[in-house]
Amino acid sequence: MIRRTASLVAVAAALLTAPAFAADHATPEQAKSLVSEAVAYLKAKGPDEATKAFQDPKGSFRRGELYVFVFDTDGRYVASGANPKLAGSNAADLKDAEGKPIVQAMITETKDKPNAVIDYVWLNRQTNKVEHKHSYVTRDGRYIVGAGTYDQ
């Protein structure tokens, strides 16, 4: 009986510390990888086909809480995996929950270097809570492609 209890405790401990218990939070590495894949797809297929793929809720560019968003350098939404209705809208003055102009930060931070991390406060659609988010963005020509993770 003691041996069986000890083995059950070991199994329970292993399950509680397993990565599957990370509540489906994405990692920064996963976000960076998704952005790299999205940039490659955008280059290969062009903006029209890429927009369709990025906005497909069951497509390969939607992974749990991760989704791709794309702005042009004028601040217009090209694609939003979170809300496809935003495509084509002007987001140049979009601010986070604390008033930070996030699209302008993405444009500015990628002007002289292609990659940046933008920190802001945003609605996590999986938890329905406003949380700290870190978006990994890459500028490719006139497009800024990104995906973000939330604090865990």
C-alpha positions as a printed NumPy array, in Angstrom:
array([[  0.   ,   0.   ,   0.   ],
       [  2.843,   2.407,   0.815],
       [  4.529,   1.714,  -2.531],
       [  1.251,   2.32 ,  -4.405],
       [  0.645,   5.603,  -2.562],
       [  4.189,   6.766,  -3.271],
       [  3.806,   5.997,  -6.965],
       [  0.469,   7.832,  -7.109],
       [  2.086,  10.865,  -5.457],
       [  4.928,  10.743,  -7.995],
       [  2.452,  10.555, -10.897],
       [  0.401,  13.447,  -9.505],
       [  3.536,  15.548,  -9.019],
       [  4.655,  14.842, -12.572],
       [  1.252,  15.806, -13.959],
       [  1.126,  19.053, -11.98 ],
       [  4.525,  20.163, -13.217],
       [  4.077,  19.04 , -16.82 ],
       [  4.063,  21.72 , -19.529],
       [  0.448,  20.864, -20.385],
       [ -0.568,  22.676, -17.2  ],
       [  0.717,  26.017, -18.541],
       [ -2.916,  27.024, -19.271],
       [ -2.233,  27.172, -22.998],
       [ -0.046,  30.26 , -22.681],
       [  2.115,  30.846, -25.707],
       [  5.827,  31.398, -25.304],
       [  7.86 ,  34.252, -26.778],
       [  9.656,  31.703, -28.948],
       [  6.342,  30.486, -30.373],
       [  5.297,  34.057, -31.17 ],
       [  8.618,  34.799, -32.881],
       [  8.338,  31.593, -34.89 ],
       [  4.781,  32.42 , -35.951],
       [  5.874,  35.888, -37.084],
       [  8.758,  34.402, -39.097],
       [  6.391,  31.952, -40.781],
       [  3.908,  34.742, -41.495],
       [  6.566,  36.996, -43.041],
       [  7.727,  34.138, -45.276],
       [  4.129,  33.418, -46.3  ],
       [  3.48 ,  37.092, -47.027],
       [  6.579,  37.236, -49.243],
       [  5.676,  34.019, -51.076],
       [  1.925,  34.522, -51.542],
       [  1.405,  38.305, -51.488],
       [ -0.822,  40.406, -49.244],
       [ -4.221,  39.265, -50.553],
       [ -3.654,  35.546, -50.069],
       [ -1.708,  36.127, -46.84 ],
       [ -4.548,  38.19 , -45.384],
       [ -6.992,  35.347, -46.015],
       [ -4.657,  32.835, -44.374],
       [ -3.862,  35.068, -41.385],
       [ -7.558,  35.716, -40.715],
       [ -8.729,  32.098, -41.039],
       [ -9.824,  31.147, -37.492],
       [ -9.048,  27.475, -38.175],
       [ -5.926,  28.111, -40.235],
       [ -2.291,  27.468, -39.453],
       [ -1.663,  31.061, -38.362],
       [ -3.99 ,  30.75 , -35.37 ],
       [ -2.451,  28.826, -32.447],
       [ -4.27 ,  29.046, -29.147],
       [ -3.901,  32.612, -27.906],
       [ -1.463,  33.399, -30.738],
       [ -2.654,  35.058, -33.904],
       [ -1.024,  37.134, -36.615],
       [ -1.739,  40.808, -37.166],
       [ -0.403,  42.991, -39.959],
       [ -0.286,  46.781, -40.311],
       [  1.063,  48.79 , -43.173],
       [  3.503,  51.618, -42.467],
       [  0.618,  54.114, -42.636],
       [ -1.023,  52.39 , -39.665],
       [ -3.81 ,  50.605, -41.518],
       [ -4.802,  47.081, -40.566],
       [ -3.949,  44.691, -43.377],
       [ -4.975,  41.614, -41.387],
       [ -6.114,  40.694, -37.902],
       [ -6.325,  37.086, -36.834],
       [ -8.246,  38.198, -33.748],
       [-10.851,  40.265, -35.576],
       [-10.92 ,  40.044, -39.393],
       [-13.422,  42.928, -39.569],
       [-10.54 ,  45.278, -38.71 ],
       [ -8.785,  44.651, -42.049],
       [ -8.628,  47.889, -44.007],
       [ -9.38 ,  50.108, -41.022],
       [ -7.137,  52.921, -39.871],
       [ -5.34 ,  51.951, -36.661],
       [ -2.654,  54.654, -36.73 ],
       [ -4.001,  56.205, -33.526],
       [ -4.825,  52.91 , -31.769],
       [ -3.926,  53.023, -28.077],
       [ -3.733,  50.331, -25.441],
       [ -5.706,  50.271, -22.175],
       [ -3.182,  52.671, -20.608],
       [ -3.179,  55.134, -23.498],
       [  0.059,  53.992, -25.195],
       [ -0.068,  54.475, -28.993],
       [  0.846,  50.921, -29.925],
       [  0.703,  51.   , -33.73 ],
       [  2.846,  54.145, -33.781],
       [  5.303,  52.347, -31.469],
       [  5.442,  49.42 , -33.913],
       [  6.048,  51.744, -36.858],
       [  8.695,  53.774, -35.016],
       [ 10.541,  50.82 , -33.47 ],
       [ 10.858,  48.998, -36.8  ],
       [ 11.847,  52.033, -38.859],
       [ 15.623,  51.577, -38.526],
       [ 15.73 ,  47.893, -37.586],
       [ 13.403,  45.173, -38.838],
       [ 12.505,  43.525, -35.49 ],
       [ 11.141,  44.865, -32.222],
       [  9.242,  43.883, -29.104],
       [  6.392,  46.199, -28.16 ],
       [  5.003,  45.986, -24.611],
       [  1.459,  47.144, -23.926],
       [ -1.783,  46.282, -22.141],
       [ -4.408,  44.482, -24.223],
       [ -7.494,  42.278, -23.992],
       [ -6.595,  38.599, -23.891],
       [ -9.466,  37.071, -25.831],
       [ -8.946,  33.68 , -24.184],
       [ -9.257,  34.95 , -20.606],
       [-11.397,  38.002, -21.436],
       [ -9.11 ,  40.045, -19.17 ],
       [ -6.901,  43.03 , -19.921],
       [ -3.318,  41.813, -19.484],
       [  0.266,  42.804, -20.237],
       [  1.167,  41.761, -23.771],
       [  4.49 ,  41.58 , -25.588],
       [  4.229,  41.639, -29.366],
       [  7.063,  40.508, -31.577],
       [  6.961,  42.508, -34.796],
       [  8.945,  42.382, -38.013],
       [  8.895,  44.983, -40.761],
       [  9.046,  43.618, -44.271],
       [  8.861,  46.416, -46.801],
       [  5.706,  48.347, -46.052],
       [  4.224,  45.664, -43.779],
       [  4.625,  45.179, -40.044],
       [  3.806,  41.593, -39.089],
       [  3.339,  40.61 , -35.466],
       [  2.089,  38.189, -32.854],
       [  2.082,  38.595, -29.1  ],
       [  2.191,  36.734, -25.828],
       [  0.68 ,  37.577, -22.485],
       [  2.375,  37.475, -19.096],
       [  2.022,  34.047, -17.565]])
